XYZ file of C-alpha atoms in Angstrom:
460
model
C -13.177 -119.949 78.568
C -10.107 -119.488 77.016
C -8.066 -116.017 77.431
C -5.738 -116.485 74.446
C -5.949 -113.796 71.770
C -8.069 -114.466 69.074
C -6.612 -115.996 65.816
C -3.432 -117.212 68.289
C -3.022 -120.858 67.783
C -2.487 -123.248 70.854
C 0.987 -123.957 71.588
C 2.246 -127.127 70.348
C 2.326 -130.344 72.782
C 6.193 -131.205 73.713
C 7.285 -134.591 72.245
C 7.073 -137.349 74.725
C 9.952 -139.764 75.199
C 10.219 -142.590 76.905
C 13.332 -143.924 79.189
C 13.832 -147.636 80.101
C 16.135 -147.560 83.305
C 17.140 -144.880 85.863
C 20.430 -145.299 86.671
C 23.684 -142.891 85.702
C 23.506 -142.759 81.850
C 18.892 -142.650 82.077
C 19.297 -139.677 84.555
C 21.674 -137.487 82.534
C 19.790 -138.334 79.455
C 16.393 -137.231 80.353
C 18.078 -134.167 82.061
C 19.507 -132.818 78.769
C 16.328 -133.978 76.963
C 13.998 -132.007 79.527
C 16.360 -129.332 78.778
C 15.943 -129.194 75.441
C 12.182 -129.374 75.599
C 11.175 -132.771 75.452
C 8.811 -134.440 77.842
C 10.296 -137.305 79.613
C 8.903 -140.570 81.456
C 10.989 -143.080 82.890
C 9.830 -146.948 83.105
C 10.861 -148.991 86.119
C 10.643 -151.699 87.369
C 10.484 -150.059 90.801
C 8.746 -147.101 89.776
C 8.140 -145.964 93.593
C 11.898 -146.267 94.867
C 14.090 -145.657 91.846
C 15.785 -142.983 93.768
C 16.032 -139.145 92.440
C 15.158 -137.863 88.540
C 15.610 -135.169 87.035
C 12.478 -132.292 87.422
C 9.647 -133.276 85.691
C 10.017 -136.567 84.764
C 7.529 -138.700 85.485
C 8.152 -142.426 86.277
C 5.902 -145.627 85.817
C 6.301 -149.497 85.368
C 7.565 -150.059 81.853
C 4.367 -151.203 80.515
C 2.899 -148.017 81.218
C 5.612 -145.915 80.320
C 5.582 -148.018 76.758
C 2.301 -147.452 75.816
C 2.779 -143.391 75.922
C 5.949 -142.416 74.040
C 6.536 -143.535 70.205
C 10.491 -143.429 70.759
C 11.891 -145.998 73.751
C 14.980 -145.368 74.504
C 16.474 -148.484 76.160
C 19.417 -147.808 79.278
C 19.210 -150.934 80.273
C 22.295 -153.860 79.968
C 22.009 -156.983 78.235
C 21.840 -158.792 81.591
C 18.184 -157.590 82.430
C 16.703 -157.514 78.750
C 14.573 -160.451 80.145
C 11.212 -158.046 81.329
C 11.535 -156.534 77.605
C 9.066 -159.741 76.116
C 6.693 -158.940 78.524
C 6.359 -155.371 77.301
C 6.710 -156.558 73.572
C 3.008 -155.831 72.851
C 3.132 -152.305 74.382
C 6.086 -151.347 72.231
C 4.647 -152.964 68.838
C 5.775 -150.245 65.416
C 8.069 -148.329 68.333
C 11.375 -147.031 67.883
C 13.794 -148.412 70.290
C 17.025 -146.971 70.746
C 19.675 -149.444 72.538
C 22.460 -147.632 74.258
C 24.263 -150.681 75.958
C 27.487 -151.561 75.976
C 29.184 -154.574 77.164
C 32.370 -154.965 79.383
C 34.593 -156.710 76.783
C 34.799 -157.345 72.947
C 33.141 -160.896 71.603
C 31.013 -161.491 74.686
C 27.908 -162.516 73.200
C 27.415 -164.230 69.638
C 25.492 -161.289 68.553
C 25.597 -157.368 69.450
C 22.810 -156.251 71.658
C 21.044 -154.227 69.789
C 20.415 -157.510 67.219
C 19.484 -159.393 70.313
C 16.973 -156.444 71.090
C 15.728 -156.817 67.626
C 14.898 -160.483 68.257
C 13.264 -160.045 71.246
C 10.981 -157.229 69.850
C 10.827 -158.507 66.051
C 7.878 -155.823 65.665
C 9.633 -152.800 67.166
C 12.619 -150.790 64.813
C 15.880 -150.967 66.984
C 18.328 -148.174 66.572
C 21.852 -148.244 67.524
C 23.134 -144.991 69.345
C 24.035 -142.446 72.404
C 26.339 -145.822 73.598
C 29.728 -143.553 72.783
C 27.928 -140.683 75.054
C 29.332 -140.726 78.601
C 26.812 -139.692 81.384
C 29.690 -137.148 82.688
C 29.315 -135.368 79.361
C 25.390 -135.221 79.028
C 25.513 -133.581 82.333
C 28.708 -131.197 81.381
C 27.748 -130.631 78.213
C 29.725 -132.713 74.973
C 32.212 -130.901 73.365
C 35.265 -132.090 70.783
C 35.342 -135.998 70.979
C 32.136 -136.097 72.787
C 29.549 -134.766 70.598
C 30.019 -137.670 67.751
C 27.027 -140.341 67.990
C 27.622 -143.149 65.433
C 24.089 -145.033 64.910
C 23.273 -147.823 62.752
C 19.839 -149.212 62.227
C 17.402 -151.116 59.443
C 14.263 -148.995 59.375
C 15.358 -145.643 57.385
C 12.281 -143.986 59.618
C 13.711 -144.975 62.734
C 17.020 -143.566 62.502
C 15.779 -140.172 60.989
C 13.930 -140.074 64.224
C 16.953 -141.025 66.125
C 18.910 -138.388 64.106
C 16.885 -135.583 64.721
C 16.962 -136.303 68.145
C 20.783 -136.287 68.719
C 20.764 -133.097 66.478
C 18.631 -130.986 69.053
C 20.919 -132.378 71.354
C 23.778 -131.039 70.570
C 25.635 -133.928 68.827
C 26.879 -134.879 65.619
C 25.540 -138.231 63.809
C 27.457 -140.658 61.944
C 25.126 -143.329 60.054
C 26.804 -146.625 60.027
C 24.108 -148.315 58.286
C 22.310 -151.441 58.806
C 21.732 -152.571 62.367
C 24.752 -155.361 61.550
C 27.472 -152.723 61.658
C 25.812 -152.917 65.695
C 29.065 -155.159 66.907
C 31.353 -152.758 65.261
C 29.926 -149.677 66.907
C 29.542 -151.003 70.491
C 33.277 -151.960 70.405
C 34.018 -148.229 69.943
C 34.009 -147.371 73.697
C 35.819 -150.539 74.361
C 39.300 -149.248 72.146
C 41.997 -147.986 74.887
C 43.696 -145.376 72.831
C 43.912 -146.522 69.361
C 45.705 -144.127 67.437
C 48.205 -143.869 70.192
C 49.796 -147.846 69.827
C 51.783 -147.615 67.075
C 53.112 -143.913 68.495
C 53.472 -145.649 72.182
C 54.930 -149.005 70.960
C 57.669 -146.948 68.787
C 58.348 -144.542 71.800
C 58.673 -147.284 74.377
C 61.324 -149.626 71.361
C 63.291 -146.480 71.145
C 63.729 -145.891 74.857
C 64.126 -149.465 75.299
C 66.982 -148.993 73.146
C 68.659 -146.273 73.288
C 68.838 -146.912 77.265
C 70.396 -150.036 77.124
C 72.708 -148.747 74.622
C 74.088 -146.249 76.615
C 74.281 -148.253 79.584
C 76.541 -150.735 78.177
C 78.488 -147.706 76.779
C 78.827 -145.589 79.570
C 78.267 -147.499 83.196
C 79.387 -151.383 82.090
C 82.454 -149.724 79.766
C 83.856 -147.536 82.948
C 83.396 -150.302 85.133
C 84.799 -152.793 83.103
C 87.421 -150.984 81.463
C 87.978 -148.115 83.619
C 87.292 -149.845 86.946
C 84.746 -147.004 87.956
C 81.186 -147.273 89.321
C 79.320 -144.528 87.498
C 75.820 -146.346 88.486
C 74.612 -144.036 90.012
C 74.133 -141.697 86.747
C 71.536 -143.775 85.676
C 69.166 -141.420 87.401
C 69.532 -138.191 85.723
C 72.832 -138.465 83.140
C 71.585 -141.485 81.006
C 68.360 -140.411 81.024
C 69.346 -136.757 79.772
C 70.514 -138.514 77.260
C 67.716 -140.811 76.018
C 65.184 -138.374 76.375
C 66.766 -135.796 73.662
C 67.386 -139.068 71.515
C 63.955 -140.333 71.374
C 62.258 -136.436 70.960
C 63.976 -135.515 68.049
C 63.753 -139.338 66.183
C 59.875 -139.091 66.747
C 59.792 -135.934 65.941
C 61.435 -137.030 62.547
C 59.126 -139.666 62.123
C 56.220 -137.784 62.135
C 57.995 -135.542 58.910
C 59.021 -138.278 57.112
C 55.851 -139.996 55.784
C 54.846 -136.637 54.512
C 58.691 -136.937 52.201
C 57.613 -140.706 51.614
C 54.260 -139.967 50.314
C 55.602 -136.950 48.083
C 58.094 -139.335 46.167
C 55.681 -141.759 45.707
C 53.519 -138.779 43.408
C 56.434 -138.413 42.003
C 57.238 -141.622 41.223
C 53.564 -142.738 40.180
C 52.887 -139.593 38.212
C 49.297 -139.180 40.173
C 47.791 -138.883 43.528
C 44.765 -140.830 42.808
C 46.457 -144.209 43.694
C 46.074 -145.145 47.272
C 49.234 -145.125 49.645
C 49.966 -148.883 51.401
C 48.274 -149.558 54.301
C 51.314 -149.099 56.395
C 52.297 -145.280 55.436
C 48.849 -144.743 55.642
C 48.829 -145.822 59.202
C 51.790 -144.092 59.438
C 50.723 -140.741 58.344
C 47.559 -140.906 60.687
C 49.358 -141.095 63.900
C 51.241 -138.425 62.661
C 49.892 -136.077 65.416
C 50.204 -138.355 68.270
C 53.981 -139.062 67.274
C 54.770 -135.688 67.800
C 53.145 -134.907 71.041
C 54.546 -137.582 72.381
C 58.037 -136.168 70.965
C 57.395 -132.632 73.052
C 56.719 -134.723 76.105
C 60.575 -136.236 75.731
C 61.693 -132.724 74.810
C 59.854 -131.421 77.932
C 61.475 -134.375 80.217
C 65.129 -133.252 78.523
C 64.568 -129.469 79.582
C 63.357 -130.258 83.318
C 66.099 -132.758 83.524
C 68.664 -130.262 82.058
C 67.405 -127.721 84.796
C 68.314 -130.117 87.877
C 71.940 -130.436 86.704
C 73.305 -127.530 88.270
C 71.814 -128.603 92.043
C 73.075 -132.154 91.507
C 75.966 -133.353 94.019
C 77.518 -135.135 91.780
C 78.130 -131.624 89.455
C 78.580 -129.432 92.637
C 80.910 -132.280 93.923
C 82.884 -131.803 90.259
C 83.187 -128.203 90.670
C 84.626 -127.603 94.025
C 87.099 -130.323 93.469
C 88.249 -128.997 90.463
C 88.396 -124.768 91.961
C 90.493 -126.773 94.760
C 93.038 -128.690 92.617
C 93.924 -126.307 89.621
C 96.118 -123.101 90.615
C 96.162 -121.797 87.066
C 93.532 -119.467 85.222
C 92.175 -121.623 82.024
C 92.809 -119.846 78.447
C 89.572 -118.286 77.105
C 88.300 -120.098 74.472
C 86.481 -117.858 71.476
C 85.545 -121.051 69.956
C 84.277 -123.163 72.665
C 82.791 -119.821 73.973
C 80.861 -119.430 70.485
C 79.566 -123.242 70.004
C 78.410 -123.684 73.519
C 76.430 -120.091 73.508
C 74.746 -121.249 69.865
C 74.368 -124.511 71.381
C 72.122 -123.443 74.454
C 70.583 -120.427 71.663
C 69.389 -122.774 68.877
C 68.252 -125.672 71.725
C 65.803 -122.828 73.289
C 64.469 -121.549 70.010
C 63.699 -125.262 68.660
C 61.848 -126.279 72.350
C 59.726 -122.736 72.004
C 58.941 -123.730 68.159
C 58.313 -127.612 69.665
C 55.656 -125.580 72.159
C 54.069 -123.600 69.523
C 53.148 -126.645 67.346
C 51.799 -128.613 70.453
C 49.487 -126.207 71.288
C 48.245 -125.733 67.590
C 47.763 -129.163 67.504
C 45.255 -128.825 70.038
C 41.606 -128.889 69.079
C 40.596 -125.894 70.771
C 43.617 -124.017 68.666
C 43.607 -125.591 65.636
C 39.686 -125.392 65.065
C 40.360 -121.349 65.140
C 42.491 -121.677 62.298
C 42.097 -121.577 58.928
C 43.885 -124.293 56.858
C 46.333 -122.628 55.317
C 47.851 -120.763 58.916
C 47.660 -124.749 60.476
C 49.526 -126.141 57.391
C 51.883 -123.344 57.698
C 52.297 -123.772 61.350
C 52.936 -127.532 61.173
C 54.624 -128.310 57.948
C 56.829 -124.911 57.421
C 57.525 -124.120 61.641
C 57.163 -127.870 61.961
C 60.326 -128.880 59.614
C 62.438 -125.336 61.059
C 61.478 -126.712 64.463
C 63.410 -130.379 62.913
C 66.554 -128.003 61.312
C 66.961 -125.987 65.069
C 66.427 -129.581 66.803
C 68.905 -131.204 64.855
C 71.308 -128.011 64.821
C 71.460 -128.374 68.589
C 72.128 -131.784 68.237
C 75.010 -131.052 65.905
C 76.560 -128.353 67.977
C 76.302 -130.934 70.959
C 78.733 -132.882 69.194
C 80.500 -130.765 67.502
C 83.696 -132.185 67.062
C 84.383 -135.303 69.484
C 83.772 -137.881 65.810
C 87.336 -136.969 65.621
C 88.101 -138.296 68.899
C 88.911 -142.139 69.116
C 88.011 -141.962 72.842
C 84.334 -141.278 71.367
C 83.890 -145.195 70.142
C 83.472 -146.960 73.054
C 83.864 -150.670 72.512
C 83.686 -149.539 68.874
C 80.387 -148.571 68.633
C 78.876 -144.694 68.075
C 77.695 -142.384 70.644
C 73.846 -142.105 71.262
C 73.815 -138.666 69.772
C 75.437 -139.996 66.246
C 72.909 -142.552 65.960
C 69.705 -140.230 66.531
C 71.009 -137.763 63.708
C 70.481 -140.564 60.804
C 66.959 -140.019 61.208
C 66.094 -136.290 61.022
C 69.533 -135.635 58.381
C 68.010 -138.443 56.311
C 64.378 -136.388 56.057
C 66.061 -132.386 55.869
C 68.077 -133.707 52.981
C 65.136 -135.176 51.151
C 62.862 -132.529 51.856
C 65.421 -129.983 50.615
C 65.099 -131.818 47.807
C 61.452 -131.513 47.416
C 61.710 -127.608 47.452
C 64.006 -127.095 44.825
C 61.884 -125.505 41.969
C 61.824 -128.660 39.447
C 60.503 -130.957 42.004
C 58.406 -128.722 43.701
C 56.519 -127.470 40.680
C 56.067 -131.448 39.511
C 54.690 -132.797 42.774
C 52.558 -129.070 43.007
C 51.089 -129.674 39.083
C 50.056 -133.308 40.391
C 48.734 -132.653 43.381
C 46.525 -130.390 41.020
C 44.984 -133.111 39.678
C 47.538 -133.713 36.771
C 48.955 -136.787 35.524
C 51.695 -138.543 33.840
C 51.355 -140.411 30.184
C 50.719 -144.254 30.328
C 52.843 -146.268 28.075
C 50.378 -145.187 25.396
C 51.975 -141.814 25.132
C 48.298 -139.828 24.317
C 49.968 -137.045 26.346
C 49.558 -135.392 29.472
C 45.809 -134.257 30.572
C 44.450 -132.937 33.923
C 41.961 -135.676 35.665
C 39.548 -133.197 36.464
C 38.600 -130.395 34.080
């Protein structure tokens, strides 16, 4: 006899899902789907020694586990697909769900999930869960780890799939049909692909800039001078290149933004599409400038270690030994170097702040308007300080012939082409004129054709 209340209906059965393979990925899968109130059953092919599951799972053979779930989800590679036509009648009008990935790009003619298709022509194969890690199913996803792209034929079969990655936790991207497969199992195979254009440009510009000053300042002493400065390779050169590549990259990633506002200008609209290549440019935008705070970062702990170097401690006693005469104070030397070191720490602390707004964890707690302020407005004062510093490092040694080594620039002179060339132009773009041009088009307005019928918004 039953001793519910009367009128009280049962509660409903828990939805039954079935998992082909036990190993890392099957485990932490069923775990978070137990979790989230599934039933789970696991099919092996050595259902009595597949080692530990999660609590209450049940395992079974795969034929058995087939016949009692509607949704399969496959965690099984490519390699051992062979016991799947054995269970093809078993999984007959099923949704199967192919998570596999393989170990490099073009290794088979076809993805697997199409080769799952053709193995189970009766059965509706959706693509997903193969850009979830097994570390973040058992942590939890967050950020980067909660997007599941899935692809897929049978519209029923990936609303299924869908609503199952929803109660999980995770965010779904539709790809389409099940021949956009190839294209989403190559996602986990990318190594940081936003980051090569950002890495290639930061490695050419240390490249660079390193040999530069190495022919400049070690090769020119010892071949003109007949000293051998090698050993301030270490820590002098580099204090140099580091500074030089921070603030260039830090330019860069200000002066697609400039680019892209002549170009409205220039068109009259902003409904045209930007080339492919300031497009690209303006993507890696973020990445450009992180790595631009790391250089800024090296610069400051380099800086730091000058003081304990022998070489400077060497400098210093020799010269308190040899000169008998107090030096003349210097007002003006006193005043550069003191805004030097000033501006220098103000522009690293702005560098800092946009860093850590540009983290996900920051920026997701701000509205749009206090990000855009943060890393267009403190972004280009962070470039004016940067470049100040830079400035005031000079100062006045341009005047100096004994500054062109071998006839060529200092370092320093060369990395200020850069940022002057984008605080000039974006100047520019404030002034009132321009500014209230470039803000009426980004507004959706836009300039007569050759027709002359006179100006009109796009969208009323």
């Amino acid at each position: 006899m039953s001793l519910r209340p009367l009128g009280m209906e049962p509660p409903p059965e828990r939805e039954l899902l079935c998992i082909f393979g036990t190993g890392d990925l099957g485990r932490s899968l069923g775990q978070r789907l137990l979790q989230t109130g599934y039933r789970v059953v696991y099919g092996s092919r050595r259902p009595h020694s597949c080692g530990p599951l999660p609590p209450g799972a049940q395992v079974m053979s795969h034929t058995e586990a087939a016949q009692l779930a509607a949704v399969v989800i496959v965690c099984v590679h490519r390699e051992h697909y062979d016991f799947m036509e054995e269970v093809a009648p078993q999984l007959k009008g099923k949704v199967l769900v192919d998570v596999s990935n393989n170990s490099k790009k073009g290794l088979y003619p076809e993805s697997n999930a199409e080769f799952l298709q053709s193995l189970i022509p009766a059965a509706s194969v959706v693509k997903a869960f193969n850009t979830v890690s097994a570390w973040s199913l058992q942590n939890g996803p967050s950020d980067a780890h909660r997007q599941v792209f899935l692809c897929g034929d049978k519209a029923e079969a990936k609303q299924a799939v869908r609503e199952l990655a929803t109660r999980l936790g995770l965010s779904v991207l539709d790809r389409g049909s099940l021949s956009a497969a190839r294209e989403v199992e190559d996602f986990p195979l990318q190594l940081f692909p936003e980051w090569r254009l950002p890495l290639c440009i930061a490695t050419g510009l240390t490249a660079f800039f390193f040999f530069y000053l190495l022919i400049r300042d070690v090769i020119y002493a010892y071949v003109e001078q007949d000293k051998d400065i090698s050993f301030r390779i270490m820590v002098s050169l580099a204090n140099k290149v580091f500074p030089i590549v921070s603030l260039i990259m830090l330019s860069l990633c200000y002066l697609p933004g400039v680019m892209a506002a002549i170009l409205q200008l220039y068109r009259g609209t902003k409904y045209r599409r930007f080339p492919d290549w300031l497009d690209h440019w303006m993507l890696c935008r973020k990445q450009l400038g992180l790595l631009a705070l790391g250089f800024a970062f090296l610069h400051v702990l380099y800086t730091l270690l000058i003081p304990i170097r022998y070489y400077v401690r060497y400098k210093v006693t020799a010269h308190t030994v040899i000169s008998k005469q107090t030096a003349v104070f210097d007002t003006t030397s006193a005043w550069r170097t003191d805004s030097y070191f000033s501006v220098g720490i103000l522009g690293f602390a702005l560098y800092v702040l946009l860093g850590i707004t540009s983290l996900p964890s920051v920026s997701n707690a701000l509205s749009w308007r206090e990000f855009s302020f943060v890393q267009s407005k403190l972004g280009h004062l962070t470039l004016l300080l940067c470049t100040l510093h830079t400035y005031l490092y000079g100062w006045n040694k341009f005047l100096r012939p004994s500054t062109y080594k071998w006839c060529t620039p200092p370092g320093y002179m060369l990395c200020l082409v850069v940022p002057s060339v984008v605080l000039v132009l974006k100047l520019l773009m404030v002034l009132p004129c321009v500014d209230r041009s470039l803000g009426r088009i980004r507004q959706g307005w836009e300039r007569t054709g050759p027709e002359g019928e006179g100006t009109k918004p796009l969208m009323a």
